[in-house]
Short mmCIF file of C-alpha atoms in Angstrom, two decimals:
data_model
loop_
_atom_site.label_atom_id
_atom_site.label_comp_id
_atom_site.label_asym_id
_atom_site.label_seq_id
_atom_site.Cartn_x
_atom_site.Cartn_y
_atom_site.Cartn_z
CA MET A 1 138.04 5.22 130.03
CA ILE A 2 137.69 8.88 129.13
CA LYS A 3 138.72 10.05 125.66
CA LEU A 4 140.33 13.41 126.35
CA ALA A 5 141.31 16.30 124.06
CA ILE A 6 143.27 19.34 125.21
CA VAL A 7 142.93 22.77 123.61
CA GLY A 8 145.85 25.13 124.22
CA SER A 9 149.61 24.78 124.36
CA GLY A 10 150.56 27.01 127.30
CA ASN A 11 151.84 26.13 130.79
CA LEU A 12 148.65 24.57 132.10
CA ALA A 13 147.98 22.61 128.89
CA TYR A 14 151.53 21.25 129.00
CA HIS A 15 151.38 20.21 132.67
CA LEU A 16 147.98 18.55 132.15
CA TYR A 17 149.36 16.69 129.13
CA GLU A 18 152.27 15.36 131.20
CA ALA A 19 149.97 14.37 134.05
CA VAL A 20 147.39 12.46 131.98
CA LEU A 21 149.81 10.56 129.72
CA PRO A 22 150.53 7.80 132.28
CA LEU A 23 146.89 7.45 133.43
CA LYS A 24 145.10 4.25 132.38
CA GLU A 25 141.61 5.68 132.79
CA ILE A 26 142.34 8.55 130.41
CA ALA A 27 143.17 8.28 126.70
CA LEU A 28 144.56 11.51 125.31
CA VAL A 29 143.42 11.69 121.67
CA GLY A 30 144.98 15.01 120.67
CA VAL A 31 146.06 18.55 121.43
CA LEU A 32 144.80 21.58 119.48
CA GLY A 33 146.85 24.79 119.56
CA ARG A 34 147.43 27.94 117.56
CA ASN A 35 151.21 27.85 117.76
CA PRO A 36 153.07 25.02 115.90
CA GLU A 37 156.24 25.95 117.86
CA THR A 38 154.83 25.30 121.32
CA LEU A 39 152.87 22.25 120.08
CA ARG A 40 156.23 20.55 119.47
CA ASP A 41 156.60 19.95 123.21
CA PHE A 42 153.55 17.66 123.08
CA ASP A 43 155.46 14.96 121.23
CA GLN A 44 153.75 11.84 122.58
CA VAL A 45 150.38 12.59 120.97
CA LEU A 46 148.65 13.90 117.85
CA THR A 47 148.81 17.70 117.66
CA THR A 48 147.09 20.04 115.26
CA THR A 49 146.36 23.71 114.61
CA ASP A 50 143.11 22.82 112.82
CA PRO A 51 139.92 22.28 114.89
CA LEU A 52 138.58 19.99 112.15
CA ALA A 53 141.57 17.68 112.58
CA LEU A 54 141.13 17.22 116.33
CA PRO A 55 139.88 13.66 117.00
CA ALA A 56 136.53 13.05 118.73
CA ALA A 57 136.60 13.10 122.53
CA ASP A 58 134.33 12.63 125.55
CA LEU A 59 135.84 15.65 127.30
CA THR A 60 137.76 18.59 125.88
CA ILE A 61 139.73 20.66 128.36
CA VAL A 62 140.10 24.21 127.08
CA ALA A 63 143.27 25.64 128.63
CA VAL A 64 143.56 28.93 126.76
CA SER A 65 143.64 32.57 127.83
CA ASP A 66 140.36 33.98 129.15
CA ASP A 67 139.81 36.13 126.05
CA ALA A 68 140.09 33.15 123.70
CA ILE A 69 137.63 30.80 125.44
CA GLY A 70 134.55 31.97 123.53
CA LYS A 71 136.16 31.97 120.10
CA VAL A 72 137.93 28.64 120.40
CA THR A 73 134.92 26.78 121.82
CA ASP A 74 132.67 28.23 119.08
CA ALA A 75 134.99 26.57 116.56
CA LEU A 76 134.68 23.13 118.17
CA GLN A 77 131.97 20.66 117.22
CA LYS A 78 129.68 18.34 119.15
CA LYS A 79 132.05 15.43 118.54
CA HIS A 80 134.42 17.00 121.07
CA GLY A 81 131.99 16.15 123.87
CA LEU A 82 131.90 18.20 127.04
CA LEU A 83 133.83 21.47 126.62
CA ALA A 84 135.31 22.67 129.91
CA HIS A 85 137.38 25.79 130.38
CA THR A 86 139.99 26.11 133.14
CA SER A 87 139.64 29.77 134.14
CA GLY A 88 139.04 30.99 137.68
CA ALA A 89 137.62 34.28 136.49
CA GLN A 90 135.26 33.29 133.66
CA LYS A 91 131.66 32.16 134.03
CA LEU A 92 130.39 28.77 132.96
CA ASP A 93 128.55 30.60 130.18
CA ALA A 94 131.80 31.88 128.66
CA ILE A 95 131.25 28.70 126.61
CA GLN A 96 128.18 28.75 124.34
CA ALA A 97 127.94 25.01 123.65
CA GLU A 98 125.15 23.07 125.35
CA ARG A 99 127.62 20.68 126.97
CA ARG A 100 129.75 23.19 128.86
CA GLY A 101 131.72 23.03 132.09
CA VAL A 102 134.51 24.48 134.18
CA CYS A 103 137.55 22.60 135.46
CA TYR A 104 139.58 25.17 137.45
CA PRO A 105 142.79 23.90 139.03
CA LEU A 106 143.60 26.31 141.87
CA GLN A 107 147.34 26.75 141.36
CA THR A 108 149.90 28.93 139.60
CA PHE A 109 151.70 27.21 136.73
CA SER A 110 155.14 27.95 135.32
CA LYS A 111 156.66 26.19 132.36
CA LEU A 112 159.85 25.14 134.12
CA ARG A 113 158.44 24.02 137.48
CA ALA A 114 157.25 20.44 137.90
CA VAL A 115 153.62 20.09 138.99
CA ASP A 116 152.19 17.52 141.38
CA PHE A 117 148.45 17.68 140.76
CA THR A 118 147.66 15.33 143.66
CA ASN A 119 147.09 18.14 146.18
CA ILE A 120 145.80 20.80 143.80
CA PRO A 121 142.09 21.52 144.33
CA PHE A 122 140.00 21.14 141.17
CA CYS A 123 136.90 23.35 141.28
CA LEU A 124 134.24 21.97 138.97
CA GLU A 125 131.02 23.23 137.44
CA ALA A 126 128.83 21.91 134.63
CA HIS A 127 125.52 22.66 132.92
CA SER A 128 124.15 19.13 133.37
CA GLU A 129 124.52 16.56 136.17
CA ASP A 130 125.91 13.93 133.80
CA ASP A 131 128.59 16.30 132.65
CA PHE A 132 129.44 17.22 136.24
CA GLU A 133 129.97 13.52 136.96
CA LEU A 134 132.22 13.21 133.91
CA LEU A 135 134.32 16.16 135.14
CA GLN A 136 134.44 14.65 138.60
CA HIS A 137 135.61 11.31 137.19
CA PHE A 138 138.31 13.09 135.19
CA ALA A 139 139.57 15.39 137.96
CA SER A 140 139.67 12.66 140.59
CA GLN A 141 142.16 10.76 138.40
CA LEU A 142 144.55 13.67 138.90
CA SER A 143 143.78 15.06 142.33
CA SER A 144 142.49 14.00 145.73
CA ARG A 145 140.77 17.38 146.16
CA VAL A 146 137.76 17.87 143.90
CA GLU A 147 135.07 20.45 144.73
CA ALA A 148 131.84 21.68 143.21
CA MET A 149 131.99 25.46 142.84
CA ASP A 150 129.52 27.62 140.93
CA SER A 151 130.55 30.66 138.88
CA GLU A 152 129.59 33.13 141.63
CA GLN A 153 131.65 31.36 144.32
CA ARG A 154 134.53 30.86 141.91
CA LYS A 155 134.71 34.63 141.36
CA TYR A 156 135.45 35.14 145.07
CA LEU A 157 137.86 32.22 145.19
CA HIS A 158 139.76 33.67 142.24
CA LEU A 159 139.90 37.08 143.94
CA ALA A 160 141.28 35.43 147.11
CA ALA A 161 143.82 33.58 144.95
CA VAL A 162 145.02 36.91 143.52
CA TYR A 163 145.66 38.10 147.10
CA VAL A 164 147.66 35.06 148.24
CA ASN A 165 149.54 34.61 144.96
CA ASN A 166 149.96 37.75 142.79
CA PHE A 167 149.81 40.26 145.65
CA VAL A 168 151.95 38.19 148.03
CA ASN A 169 154.51 37.77 145.25
CA GLN A 170 154.49 41.55 144.78
CA LEU A 171 155.32 42.00 148.49
CA TYR A 172 158.22 39.57 147.98
CA GLN A 173 159.32 41.79 145.09
CA THR A 174 159.05 44.93 147.23
CA ALA A 175 161.31 43.28 149.83
CA TYR A 176 163.65 42.25 147.01
CA GLU A 177 163.94 45.86 145.86
CA ILE A 178 164.48 47.19 149.42
CA LEU A 179 167.35 44.74 149.93
CA GLU A 180 168.81 45.15 146.43
CA ASP A 181 169.30 48.88 147.04
CA ARG A 182 171.42 48.04 150.10
CA GLU A 183 173.22 45.05 148.58
CA ILE A 184 171.72 42.63 151.10
CA PRO A 185 171.05 39.13 149.69
CA PHE A 186 167.33 38.34 149.23
CA ASP A 187 167.85 34.69 150.11
CA LEU A 188 168.30 35.65 153.77
CA LEU A 189 164.49 35.97 153.78
CA GLN A 190 163.83 32.45 152.49
CA PRO A 191 163.29 30.71 155.84
CA LEU A 192 160.96 33.53 156.94
CA ILE A 193 158.99 33.37 153.68
CA LEU A 194 158.49 29.61 153.97
CA GLU A 195 157.62 29.70 157.69
CA THR A 196 155.07 32.47 157.07
CA ALA A 197 153.36 30.32 154.43
CA GLN A 198 153.47 27.16 156.52
CA LYS A 199 152.07 28.86 159.62
CA VAL A 200 148.63 29.39 158.08
CA ILE A 201 148.16 25.74 157.18
CA ASP A 202 146.59 25.01 160.55
CA GLN A 203 145.81 28.44 161.91
CA LYS A 204 143.78 31.51 161.02
CA PRO A 205 146.20 34.15 159.67
CA ALA A 206 145.01 36.88 162.06
CA ASP A 207 145.75 34.57 165.01
CA VAL A 208 149.43 34.13 164.09
CA GLN A 209 150.12 37.76 163.18
CA THR A 210 153.24 39.33 164.74
CA GLY A 211 155.26 42.53 164.23
CA PRO A 212 155.13 46.28 164.90
CA ALA A 213 151.64 46.88 163.45
CA LYS A 214 150.12 44.17 165.63
CA ARG A 215 151.98 45.40 168.73
CA GLY A 216 151.15 49.02 167.90
CA ASP A 217 154.86 49.91 168.07
CA GLU A 218 154.65 53.42 166.60
CA GLY A 219 158.38 54.10 167.03
CA ILE A 220 159.43 51.25 164.72
CA MET A 221 156.67 52.06 162.24
CA GLN A 222 157.82 55.68 162.00
CA ALA A 223 161.42 54.53 161.53
CA HIS A 224 160.29 52.16 158.75
CA LEU A 225 158.29 54.87 157.01
CA SER A 226 161.28 57.23 157.03
CA ILE A 227 163.44 54.86 154.95
CA GLN A 228 160.93 54.03 152.19
CA SER A 229 159.92 55.44 148.82
CA ALA A 230 156.64 57.36 148.67
CA ALA A 231 154.96 54.49 146.77
CA ASN A 232 156.02 51.94 149.40
CA GLN A 233 154.99 54.26 152.24
CA LYS A 234 151.42 54.07 150.93
CA ILE A 235 151.48 50.27 150.83
CA TYR A 236 153.06 50.17 154.29
CA GLN A 237 150.41 52.43 155.79
CA LEU A 238 147.48 50.66 154.14
CA LEU A 239 148.61 47.18 155.23
CA THR A 240 149.45 48.46 158.72
CA THR A 241 145.90 49.78 159.02
CA ALA A 242 144.54 46.47 157.68
CA ILE A 243 146.50 44.55 160.34
CA LYS A 244 145.14 46.77 163.10
CA ASN A 245 141.58 46.33 161.79
CA SER A 246 141.89 42.54 161.42
CA GLN A 247 143.14 42.28 165.01
CA ASN A 248 140.12 44.20 166.26
CA THR A 249 137.46 42.05 164.59
CA MET B 1 182.88 26.14 175.81
CA ILE B 2 180.69 29.26 176.08
CA LYS B 3 178.95 30.04 179.36
CA LEU B 4 175.60 31.39 178.23
CA ALA B 5 172.84 33.29 180.05
CA ILE B 6 169.46 34.10 178.55
CA VAL B 7 167.41 37.14 179.54
CA GLY B 8 163.71 36.92 178.72
CA SER B 9 161.06 34.22 178.88
CA GLY B 10 159.08 34.77 175.67
CA ASN B 11 158.88 32.72 172.47
CA LEU B 12 162.41 33.40 171.23
CA ALA B 13 163.98 32.89 174.68
CA TYR B 14 162.18 29.56 175.00
CA HIS B 15 163.17 28.28 171.56
CA LEU B 16 166.82 29.33 172.13
CA TYR B 17 166.75 27.55 175.49
CA GLU B 18 165.53 24.34 173.87
CA ALA B 19 168.09 24.62 171.07
CA VAL B 20 171.18 25.20 173.26
CA LEU B 21 170.42 22.59 175.94
CA PRO B 22 171.80 19.65 173.94
CA LEU B 23 174.87 21.54 172.64
CA LYS B 24 178.22 20.49 174.08
CA GLU B 25 179.98 23.75 173.22
CA ILE B 26 177.45 25.81 175.16
CA ALA B 27 176.76 25.68 178.90
CA LEU B 28 173.54 27.42 179.82
CA VAL B 29 174.07 28.89 183.30
CA GLY B 30 170.69 30.53 183.84
CA VAL B 31 167.62 32.36 182.58
CA LEU B 32 166.50 35.74 183.92
CA GLY B 33 162.89 36.81 183.43
CA ARG B 34 160.28 39.11 184.92
CA ASN B 35 157.47 36.60 184.96
CA PRO B 36 157.75 33.59 187.36
CA GLU B 37 154.86 31.91 185.48
CA THR B 38 156.57 31.75 182.09
CA LEU B 39 159.95 30.95 183.70
CA ARG B 40 158.47 27.62 184.80
CA ASP B 41 158.79 26.31 181.23
CA PHE B 42 162.59 26.57 181.56
CA ASP B 43 162.75 23.64 183.94
CA GLN B 44 166.16 22.19 183.01
CA VAL B 45 168.13 25.20 184.27
CA LEU B 46 168.42 27.82 187.03
CA THR B 47 165.83 30.56 186.58
CA THR B 48 165.49 33.84 188.47
CA THR B 49 163.64 37.14 188.43
CA ASP B 50 166.59 38.89 190.14
CA PRO B 51 169.49 40.20 187.98
CA LEU B 52 171.83 39.82 190.99
CA ALA B 53 171.07 36.09 191.15
CA LEU B 54 171.93 35.41 187.50
CA PRO B 55 175.22 33.43 187.37
CA ALA B 56 178.27 34.84 185.55
CA ALA B 57 178.41 34.20 181.80
CA ASP B 58 180.62 34.82 178.76
CA LEU B 59 177.64 35.79 176.65
CA THR B 60 174.19 36.98 177.68
CA ILE B 61 171.50 36.84 175.02
CA VAL B 62 168.85 39.46 175.70
CA ALA B 63 165.60 38.23 174.14
CA VAL B 64 163.14 40.81 175.46
CA SER B 65 160.78 43.30 173.80
CA ASP B 66 162.46 46.24 172.07
CA ASP B 67 161.31 48.71 174.71
CA ALA B 68 162.88 46.71 177.55
CA ILE B 69 166.38 46.24 176.08
CA GLY B 70 167.87 49.43 177.58
CA LYS B 71 166.41 48.97 181.04
CA VAL B 72 167.23 45.28 181.41
CA THR B 73 170.81 45.60 180.14
CA ASP B 74 171.43 48.59 182.44
CA ALA B 75 170.57 46.29 185.35
CA LEU B 76 173.13 43.65 184.32
CA GLN B 77 176.73 43.72 185.49
CA LYS B 78 180.11 43.13 183.83
CA LYS B 79 180.13 39.54 185.07
CA HIS B 80 177.46 38.76 182.47
CA GLY B 81 180.03 39.23 179.70
CA LEU B 82 178.98 40.28 176.24
CA LEU B 83 175.38 41.55 176.23
CA ALA B 84 173.66 40.93 172.88
CA HIS B 85 170.09 41.86 172.02
CA THR B 86 168.06 39.96 169.43
CA SER B 87 166.03 42.74 167.80
CA GLY B 88 165.92 43.45 164.10
CA ALA B 89 164.80 47.01 164.63
CA GLN B 90 167.08 48.29 167.43
CA LYS B 91 170.56 49.70 167.02
CA LEU B 92 173.65 48.17 168.56
CA ASP B 93 173.72 51.17 170.89
CA ALA B 94 170.33 50.29 172.36
CA ILE B 95 172.66 48.60 174.88
CA GLN B 96 174.83 51.02 176.91
CA ALA B 97 177.38 48.48 178.20
CA GLU B 98 180.87 48.56 176.68
CA ARG B 99 180.64 44.91 175.63
CA ARG B 100 177.52 45.08 173.49
CA GLY B 101 176.30 43.16 170.47
CA VAL B 102 173.35 42.10 168.32
CA CYS B 103 172.33 38.52 167.57
CA TYR B 104 169.26 38.80 165.32
CA PRO B 105 167.70 35.52 164.16
CA LEU B 106 165.72 36.31 161.02
CA GLN B 107 162.56 34.32 161.68
CA THR B 108 159.08 34.59 163.21
CA PHE B 109 158.65 32.61 166.42
CA SER B 110 155.46 31.19 167.90
CA LYS B 111 155.28 29.37 171.21
CA LEU B 112 153.65 26.26 169.84
CA ARG B 113 155.63 25.76 166.63
CA ALA B 114 158.87 23.80 166.75
CA VAL B 115 161.92 25.70 165.50
CA ASP B 116 164.81 24.32 163.48
CA PHE B 117 167.53 26.94 163.84
CA THR B 118 169.82 25.23 161.31
CA ASN B 119 168.58 27.26 158.35
CA ILE B 120 167.71 30.47 160.17
CA PRO B 121 170.11 33.32 159.31
CA PHE B 122 171.75 34.91 162.35
CA CYS B 123 172.69 38.54 161.68
CA LEU B 124 175.47 39.61 164.02
CA GLU B 125 177.03 42.89 165.11
CA ALA B 126 179.37 43.78 167.97
CA HIS B 127 181.30 46.77 169.32
CA SER B 128 184.65 44.92 169.36
CA GLU B 129 186.20 42.32 167.08
CA ASP B 130 186.70 39.84 169.90
CA ASP B 131 183.05 40.08 170.81
CA PHE B 132 182.05 39.61 167.19
CA GLU B 133 184.06 36.39 167.13
CA LEU B 134 182.36 35.22 170.32
CA LEU B 135 178.92 35.86 168.75
CA GLN B 136 180.03 34.08 165.61
CA HIS B 137 181.20 31.08 167.61
CA PHE B 138 177.88 31.00 169.46
CA ALA B 139 175.61 31.44 166.43
CA SER B 140 177.45 28.91 164.30
CA GLN B 141 176.65 26.23 166.90
CA LEU B 142 172.98 26.78 166.08
CA SER B 143 172.87 27.75 162.42
CA SER B 144 174.74 27.23 159.18
CA ARG B 145 173.90 30.79 158.08
CA VAL B 146 175.74 33.48 160.06
CA GLU B 147 176.17 36.98 158.64
CA ALA B 148 177.76 40.25 159.74
CA MET B 149 175.17 43.03 159.50
CA ASP B 150 175.54 46.56 160.85
CA SER B 151 172.66 48.49 162.44
CA GLU B 152 171.96 50.49 159.27
CA GLN B 153 171.69 47.40 157.04
CA ARG B 154 169.68 45.56 159.67
CA LYS B 155 167.07 48.34 159.60
CA TYR B 156 166.41 47.63 155.92
CA LEU B 157 166.48 43.88 156.44
CA HIS B 158 163.90 44.22 159.21
CA LEU B 159 161.69 46.38 156.98
CA ALA B 160 161.90 43.75 154.23
CA ALA B 161 161.02 41.09 156.81
CA VAL B 162 157.87 43.02 157.75
CA TYR B 163 156.83 42.91 154.06
CA VAL B 164 157.35 39.16 153.57
CA ASN B 165 156.01 38.15 156.98
CA ASN B 166 153.53 40.58 158.63
CA PHE B 167 152.19 42.07 155.38
CA VAL B 168 152.05 38.75 153.52
CA ASN B 169 150.20 37.25 156.48
CA GLN B 170 147.74 40.15 156.32
CA LEU B 171 147.05 39.33 152.65
CA TYR B 172 146.39 35.73 153.72
CA GLN B 173 143.94 37.15 156.27
CA THR B 174 142.25 39.31 153.62
CA ALA B 175 141.76 36.19 151.49
CA TYR B 176 140.47 34.38 154.58
CA GLU B 177 137.84 37.07 155.13
CA ILE B 178 136.80 37.13 151.44
CA LEU B 179 136.22 33.36 151.50
CA GLU B 180 134.63 33.29 154.97
CA ASP B 181 131.89 35.66 153.79
CA ARG B 182 131.00 33.15 151.05
CA GLU B 183 131.49 30.00 153.15
CA ILE B 184 134.34 28.77 150.97
CA PRO B 185 137.03 26.82 152.90
CA PHE B 186 140.34 28.71 153.25
CA ASP B 187 142.37 25.51 153.02
CA LEU B 188 141.61 25.34 149.28
CA LEU B 189 144.31 28.04 149.00
CA GLN B 190 147.03 26.05 150.80
CA PRO B 191 148.76 24.55 147.76
CA LEU B 192 148.77 27.98 146.08
CA ILE B 193 150.18 29.68 149.20
CA LEU B 194 153.00 27.14 149.49
CA GLU B 195 153.83 27.16 145.77
CA THR B 196 153.94 30.97 145.74
CA ALA B 197 156.47 30.92 148.61
CA GLN B 198 158.56 28.14 147.08
CA LYS B 199 158.71 29.81 143.67
CA VAL B 200 160.89 32.68 144.87
CA ILE B 201 163.56 30.41 146.34
CA ASP B 202 165.44 30.34 143.03
CA GLN B 203 163.89 33.17 141.10
CA LYS B 204 163.38 36.91 141.35
CA PRO B 205 159.76 37.52 142.38
CA ALA B 206 159.05 39.94 139.50
CA ASP B 207 160.15 37.25 137.03
CA VAL B 208 157.59 34.69 138.23
CA GLN B 209 154.65 37.09 138.57
CA THR B 210 151.36 36.00 136.96
CA GLY B 211 147.74 37.16 137.06
CA PRO B 212 145.45 39.92 135.77
CA ALA B 213 147.64 42.87 136.89
CA LYS B 214 150.67 41.48 135.09
CA ARG B 215 148.65 40.69 131.96
CA GLY B 216 146.90 44.06 132.12
CA ASP B 217 143.52 42.30 132.04
CA GLU B 218 141.31 45.29 132.89
CA GLY B 219 138.06 43.30 132.58
CA ILE B 220 138.97 40.89 135.38
CA MET B 221 140.39 43.67 137.53
CA GLN B 222 137.15 45.67 137.24
CA ALA B 223 135.12 42.56 138.11
CA HIS B 224 137.34 41.97 141.17
CA LEU B 225 137.00 45.58 142.31
CA SER B 226 133.22 45.41 142.07
CA ILE B 227 132.97 42.59 144.65
CA GLN B 228 135.24 44.04 147.36
CA SER B 229 134.89 46.30 150.38
CA ALA B 230 136.13 49.88 150.01
CA ALA B 231 139.15 49.14 152.24
CA ASN B 232 140.14 46.12 150.14
CA GLN B 233 139.61 48.06 146.90
CA LYS B 234 142.37 50.43 148.00
CA ILE B 235 144.78 47.59 148.73
CA TYR B 236 143.85 45.91 145.43
CA GLN B 237 144.49 49.07 143.43
CA LEU B 238 147.76 49.91 145.16
CA LEU B 239 149.21 46.41 144.73
CA THR B 240 147.97 46.25 141.14
CA THR B 241 149.84 49.48 140.41
CA ALA B 242 152.92 48.12 142.19
CA ILE B 243 152.85 44.97 140.02
CA LYS B 244 152.60 47.06 136.86
CA ASN B 245 155.52 49.25 138.00
CA SER B 246 157.71 46.30 138.99
CA GLN B 247 157.14 44.71 135.59
CA ASN B 248 158.27 47.86 133.85
CA THR B 249 161.58 48.29 135.67
#
């Protein structure tokens, strides 16, 4: 049985809270947050805005913004056990305490979307072996995919995550804007969006590439360029070049 | 009952062939292709490499590469009924015959992946109203999503499709290469890739954007830039700017 505390009251903190409540191996002792408003959603457990009022724990998951990790963990005491942040981009040493760790769930979290942690990879790091085992025990209650990942590797994984999440979503938005201007419904693209994502589950992306850039169809590419804004032309040309280069390697 | 002929023996031709075979409202009379090798896969129906040997049809679906549409439809006679190409990028008038049309299925097709046409939007255009109705009757046997779309609109739809398919897939490949260099398994990103795609089913992409560019977290963005190739730095900067601009509109 792990006594768990959660620090933070944002999307990730909330989804973790919901996921651990039913687990027998984990006893959630309290949630610490700055904002009394958002703490109200955590109504099955003790909540507080005062670090001194947070009950003792074996493991404290710190799910706050990157900038706040140092400050909030400095305010916590030894009685809160292993302090583990959840950031993909911050080093293990963003926490000063001796018992420090990282518990990075590789997923994007929105307040209103349900989360199934079972398939979400948890990337773990700790300062001591005992603490790594504690993190492993915790994460494997939630997910079937638990990986050791040091701060250096995690930096690259987080960069890759920005490409397949934030940047991909921006390309969806670019398509949205192209269609909106012509009053064509965006949802026509849904099956294509889903198939594109599902295709790379078993295959290397470069091996399933299609389209004018891959075929070197200059006529279509010129026609596409002629109907775009200057900003989108740049993106179009850069990604077209990237496709050609990836096909040649 | 529609007498149907298919011209072409590539991925789309093959998947259409498989989809229409069981349909009672459609009688497939033959498949015309250049390559006797690939025609062998169409073993439930008459196949030929000779336009003169293709049986008469009400509708002939021309699923060949963009460059070949003009040439192959010039070789077909009136007995092949309405000639409809399947390209997103070519105008209706890429076909010279009087009875011409477009039947564009908005999806990416690979030989080895099964296709469920039910949810794939078919974007239709024809020179005459009667022929449009014939296309509509045909397409609605396969799919529940059938739309009228003229050549001008289709050009924008095809451009948007390149963004959410070819360009998105290239970002997956970029992530693949970033991880490969560090020996981190690409499949760690699968749940994130799928969630990112599923998120925009109900919501506008700009509204569900997350990450350092949206938050304006310059520290993380600088750290990301410092670990990338020059070519990827350009893509990173351009998409970061695009995210900032989309958030401000």
